[in-house]
């Protein structure tokens, strides 16, 4: 492989970086046991890194960095954000049939969203129901932000996606059929880009796809209504036909299958999963909002089924599933694995589930549990940071920092998928960007709702990273007895909305959120391309190239950064 000059410079930089892994202050670790583990890990990494780089250069799938005048390493953060947002959005469009300039019309149907153009090591040249729904959701937000100005090509491709899914839904596949009682075929996770069924072994069924698709299409209908627009696609015709022919089958699937086990979003484990359950619940909520706001003449029988399923699923999520534990402070993605002692329960799927389930732009989702300011969610992010700070050597220089700082995040601690096969798990762009989006959404909700910041025993460890409780002036505090909410009676500290301490905390949280995006900046290539993962030792990208979901997740984080900085500026 021919190496560019910038590639060699980065490589030499990395050699110096890897040899410095002993620098982290082990005395700052929380427990002696953790110290022993981290110290052993660092010694191990030092022993293997010396011989790792030459073998790395011989790998077939390493992405070669190209020299150009816009080298991101030398670009300031704000300029990079502006540039990378456009690149990420174009990265999304490049992977959708009918609007891409690089995909063949004979291979990729119009409206089909491929996961990646990679066809070998790994082969991601398919359309996944989940990835496609999440990707199109970003396009919907783009149109909303642009207020329907100069967005006709994007509008057309969203409607082509909806039409394309009409055909996909009706394909017989190895998960089942469309026309049986439970709509079992809708649990099929992926299809060829030309709308042919995938008929090889796979982790099926995956029960999150129908709910995510319903959320996305209902979001688009809400967008049309908000801006007083209508469908342009003649096949789709009108909202009634789209609801009856495409959305309602997905709702029936959830009603008939929500309590059954299925494979997780990582396509590995057949069980009950937080991500699947919370997004299914959100789909039901989206449908109930649509029916109510549009006075849709849904039958009383089906409306009763929707409401009953919503209540039963919510009960399951909050109390019966094991997603919430009395002994652990974070959300458990797959309780069966925790029970068997195979995993600790931490998983980026819980972060993604909350982000994808609270469809706040298009309705009131307050009754969906585990919202963005939920202590269990905040503790999940904190616990993943605490684990992966030590787990991934590229994060080791951040050990010992007094102030909170984001780290590169992977899927889950026990991960062994390396992008090509099974060896060791790595950080993912999706997970790392989600850390940023969560915190920015958290800040945005606090300010937009004019909420005081309530600090208690469940979230105290998180907040103490951003403000010294002992130095908060009395005028910035609210007494628990004077609080409007009974739930604040046991609060340790309540910071008054609009106070100087409130502003300080919000700004510090904003910097924390940016630190995750700084990591993204450090690991994209010079052209802004993003793969699936970046190696935990040397930081170079690997796995599927130009992963659509990576572009979508990073674009979403940029979008929420912009919205949050605007509300910060207008309020303080």
Short mmCIF file of N, CA and C in Angstrom, two decimals, residues 346 378-391 395 404-409 435 439 462 465 512 516:
data_model
loop_
_atom_site.label_atom_id
_atom_site.label_comp_id
_atom_site.label_asym_id
_atom_site.label_seq_id
_atom_site.Cartn_x
_atom_site.Cartn_y
_atom_site.Cartn_z
N UNK A 346 -24.28 -2.70 30.38
CA UNK A 346 -24.00 -1.44 29.69
C UNK A 346 -23.97 -1.66 28.19
N UNK A 378 -28.40 9.18 32.34
CA UNK A 378 -27.17 9.92 32.61
C UNK A 378 -26.11 9.00 33.22
N UNK A 379 -26.55 8.13 34.11
CA UNK A 379 -25.61 7.20 34.74
C UNK A 379 -25.11 6.15 33.75
N UNK A 380 -25.94 5.81 32.76
CA UNK A 380 -25.50 4.87 31.73
C UNK A 380 -24.35 5.48 30.94
N UNK A 381 -24.52 6.72 30.52
CA UNK A 381 -23.44 7.39 29.79
C UNK A 381 -22.19 7.50 30.65
N UNK A 382 -22.37 7.88 31.91
CA UNK A 382 -21.22 8.03 32.82
C UNK A 382 -20.50 6.71 33.01
N UNK A 383 -21.25 5.63 33.17
CA UNK A 383 -20.65 4.32 33.39
C UNK A 383 -19.90 3.84 32.15
N UNK A 384 -20.44 4.13 30.97
CA UNK A 384 -19.74 3.74 29.75
C UNK A 384 -18.44 4.52 29.59
N UNK A 385 -18.48 5.80 29.93
CA UNK A 385 -17.26 6.61 29.89
C UNK A 385 -16.22 6.05 30.85
N UNK A 386 -16.66 5.73 32.07
CA UNK A 386 -15.74 5.22 33.09
C UNK A 386 -15.10 3.91 32.65
N UNK A 387 -15.87 3.06 32.00
CA UNK A 387 -15.34 1.78 31.54
C UNK A 387 -14.40 1.96 30.36
N UNK A 388 -14.84 2.69 29.34
CA UNK A 388 -14.10 2.75 28.08
C UNK A 388 -12.92 3.70 28.12
N UNK A 389 -12.87 4.53 29.14
CA UNK A 389 -11.69 5.36 29.34
C UNK A 389 -10.46 4.47 29.55
N UNK A 390 -10.66 3.35 30.22
CA UNK A 390 -9.57 2.41 30.48
C UNK A 390 -9.52 1.29 29.45
N UNK A 391 -10.64 0.94 28.91
CA UNK A 391 -10.72 -0.22 28.00
C UNK A 391 -10.00 0.05 26.68
N UNK A 395 -7.97 6.19 24.63
CA UNK A 395 -8.57 7.04 25.67
C UNK A 395 -7.66 7.24 26.87
N UNK A 404 -14.57 16.91 33.61
CA UNK A 404 -15.20 15.89 32.78
C UNK A 404 -14.79 16.09 31.33
N UNK A 405 -14.51 14.98 30.67
CA UNK A 405 -14.13 15.03 29.27
C UNK A 405 -14.64 13.76 28.60
N UNK A 406 -15.17 13.92 27.39
CA UNK A 406 -15.69 12.78 26.66
C UNK A 406 -14.58 11.86 26.19
N UNK A 407 -14.93 10.61 25.96
CA UNK A 407 -13.98 9.63 25.45
C UNK A 407 -14.62 8.92 24.26
N UNK A 408 -13.80 8.19 23.52
CA UNK A 408 -14.30 7.39 22.42
C UNK A 408 -15.12 6.24 22.99
N UNK A 409 -16.34 6.08 22.52
CA UNK A 409 -17.26 5.07 23.04
C UNK A 409 -17.50 3.97 22.02
N UNK A 435 -23.05 10.24 22.54
CA UNK A 435 -22.70 10.86 23.82
C UNK A 435 -22.86 12.37 23.75
N UNK A 439 -26.07 14.86 25.70
CA UNK A 439 -25.81 15.99 26.59
C UNK A 439 -26.39 17.28 26.02
N UNK A 462 -22.33 12.65 38.74
CA UNK A 462 -22.22 13.21 37.40
C UNK A 462 -22.05 14.72 37.46
N UNK A 465 -18.78 16.94 38.48
CA UNK A 465 -17.69 17.14 37.53
C UNK A 465 -17.74 18.53 36.89
N UNK A 512 -18.39 19.73 27.59
CA UNK A 512 -18.33 18.27 27.72
C UNK A 512 -18.89 17.61 26.47
N UNK A 516 -16.82 15.08 22.86
CA UNK A 516 -17.09 13.88 22.08
C UNK A 516 -16.91 14.16 20.58
#
